[in-house]
């Protein structure tokens, strides 16, 4: 994962406090540990992104998914677009 570039991306968005940025970077790193792979490979393939978000659901409260949200922000950083909600994703 490109920690520093991701941090800069979040800073440039202008809608996050420094604590929020630190939290998202930390949660993105946690996602890498849970998934056992680099987020760059996850966000490069939409099917792998979907599978990763489904896997992360098993590790979080379904009403509050901060790790998934951090991975989604990383997807936006790398792909310049949002990943669709899981229920709308078509393989």
Tab-separated table of N, CA and C in Angstrom, residues 40-79:
chain	number	residue	atom	x	y	z
A	40	UNK	N	-2.944	-2.737	-3.030
A	40	UNK	CA	-2.779	-2.375	-4.442
A	40	UNK	C	-3.286	-3.497	-5.344
A	41	UNK	N	-3.035	-4.750	-4.958
A	41	UNK	CA	-3.528	-5.870	-5.769
A	41	UNK	C	-5.032	-6.029	-5.616
A	42	UNK	N	-5.567	-5.701	-4.451
A	42	UNK	CA	-7.011	-5.801	-4.207
A	42	UNK	C	-7.765	-4.815	-5.082
A	43	UNK	N	-7.362	-3.561	-5.069
A	43	UNK	CA	-8.115	-2.525	-5.790
A	43	UNK	C	-7.858	-2.537	-7.296
A	44	UNK	N	-6.892	-3.315	-7.737
A	44	UNK	CA	-6.596	-3.402	-9.171
A	44	UNK	C	-7.561	-4.330	-9.907
A	45	UNK	N	-8.285	-5.156	-9.166
A	45	UNK	CA	-9.194	-6.127	-9.777
A	45	UNK	C	-10.544	-6.043	-9.069
A	46	UNK	N	-11.599	-5.703	-9.799
A	46	UNK	CA	-12.911	-5.495	-9.180
A	46	UNK	C	-13.461	-6.756	-8.522
A	47	UNK	N	-13.242	-7.925	-9.110
A	47	UNK	CA	-13.708	-9.158	-8.477
A	47	UNK	C	-12.979	-9.399	-7.158
A	48	UNK	N	-11.684	-9.128	-7.152
A	48	UNK	CA	-10.903	-9.281	-5.915
A	48	UNK	C	-11.342	-8.243	-4.880
A	49	UNK	N	-11.679	-7.051	-5.323
A	49	UNK	CA	-12.183	-6.013	-4.423
A	49	UNK	C	-13.485	-6.484	-3.780
A	50	UNK	N	-14.392	-6.998	-4.585
A	50	UNK	CA	-15.661	-7.502	-4.066
A	50	UNK	C	-15.413	-8.603	-3.034
A	51	UNK	N	-14.600	-9.589	-3.396
A	51	UNK	CA	-14.310	-10.703	-2.490
A	51	UNK	C	-13.669	-10.208	-1.193
A	52	UNK	N	-12.815	-9.219	-1.294
A	52	UNK	CA	-12.150	-8.670	-0.113
A	52	UNK	C	-13.139	-7.955	0.796
A	53	UNK	N	-14.043	-7.187	0.225
A	53	UNK	CA	-15.055	-6.504	1.042
A	53	UNK	C	-15.962	-7.512	1.738
A	54	UNK	N	-16.313	-8.579	1.046
A	54	UNK	CA	-17.128	-9.630	1.654
A	54	UNK	C	-16.360	-10.276	2.807
A	55	UNK	N	-15.097	-10.545	2.611
A	55	UNK	CA	-14.266	-11.132	3.672
A	55	UNK	C	-14.156	-10.190	4.865
A	56	UNK	N	-13.974	-8.917	4.609
A	56	UNK	CA	-13.850	-7.944	5.698
A	56	UNK	C	-15.140	-7.829	6.506
A	57	UNK	N	-16.289	-8.099	5.880
A	57	UNK	CA	-17.559	-8.067	6.598
A	57	UNK	C	-17.561	-9.048	7.766
A	58	UNK	N	-16.837	-10.135	7.639
A	58	UNK	CA	-16.775	-11.149	8.688
A	58	UNK	C	-16.027	-10.655	9.924
A	59	UNK	N	-15.265	-9.581	9.778
A	59	UNK	CA	-14.415	-9.071	10.852
A	59	UNK	C	-14.924	-7.771	11.454
A	60	UNK	N	-16.110	-7.325	11.033
A	60	UNK	CA	-16.618	-6.033	11.483
A	60	UNK	C	-18.078	-6.109	11.894
A	61	UNK	N	-18.490	-5.095	12.640
A	61	UNK	CA	-19.894	-4.904	12.982
A	61	UNK	C	-20.619	-4.519	11.689
A	62	UNK	N	-21.680	-5.216	11.312
A	62	UNK	CA	-22.344	-4.932	10.035
A	62	UNK	C	-22.930	-3.525	9.913
A	63	UNK	N	-23.164	-2.856	11.030
A	63	UNK	CA	-23.716	-1.498	10.965
A	63	UNK	C	-22.627	-0.435	10.892
A	64	UNK	N	-21.392	-0.828	11.126
A	64	UNK	CA	-20.292	0.137	11.143
A	64	UNK	C	-19.056	-0.566	10.599
A	65	UNK	N	-18.672	-0.251	9.384
A	65	UNK	CA	-17.602	-0.977	8.690
A	65	UNK	C	-16.404	-0.084	8.382
A	66	UNK	N	-15.667	0.359	9.383
A	66	UNK	CA	-14.580	1.296	9.120
A	66	UNK	C	-13.436	0.728	8.281
A	67	UNK	N	-13.172	-0.569	8.402
A	67	UNK	CA	-12.089	-1.143	7.592
A	67	UNK	C	-12.519	-1.184	6.127
A	68	UNK	N	-13.743	-1.607	5.875
A	68	UNK	CA	-14.252	-1.597	4.499
A	68	UNK	C	-14.249	-0.177	3.923
A	69	UNK	N	-14.643	0.777	4.731
A	69	UNK	CA	-14.663	2.168	4.272
A	69	UNK	C	-13.269	2.640	3.898
A	70	UNK	N	-12.270	2.273	4.677
A	70	UNK	CA	-10.892	2.658	4.369
A	70	UNK	C	-10.446	2.019	3.057
A	71	UNK	N	-10.816	0.767	2.844
A	71	UNK	CA	-10.460	0.080	1.589
A	71	UNK	C	-11.179	0.750	0.416
A	72	UNK	N	-12.415	1.155	0.614
A	72	UNK	CA	-13.144	1.858	-0.445
A	72	UNK	C	-12.484	3.202	-0.772
A	73	UNK	N	-12.002	3.905	0.242
A	73	UNK	CA	-11.283	5.169	0.001
A	73	UNK	C	-9.998	4.895	-0.775
A	74	UNK	N	-9.316	3.808	-0.446
A	74	UNK	CA	-8.092	3.457	-1.169
A	74	UNK	C	-8.422	3.126	-2.631
A	75	UNK	N	-9.548	2.476	-2.850
A	75	UNK	CA	-9.998	2.182	-4.217
A	75	UNK	C	-10.185	3.484	-4.995
A	76	UNK	N	-10.820	4.464	-4.371
A	76	UNK	CA	-11.013	5.767	-5.022
A	76	UNK	C	-9.664	6.412	-5.313
A	77	UNK	N	-8.750	6.351	-4.360
A	77	UNK	CA	-7.411	6.913	-4.543
A	77	UNK	C	-6.722	6.302	-5.761
A	78	UNK	N	-6.800	4.993	-5.903
A	78	UNK	CA	-6.090	4.321	-6.990
A	78	UNK	C	-6.837	4.360	-8.330
A	79	UNK	N	-8.168	4.316	-8.302
A	79	UNK	CA	-8.943	4.175	-9.539
A	79	UNK	C	-9.725	5.421	-9.948
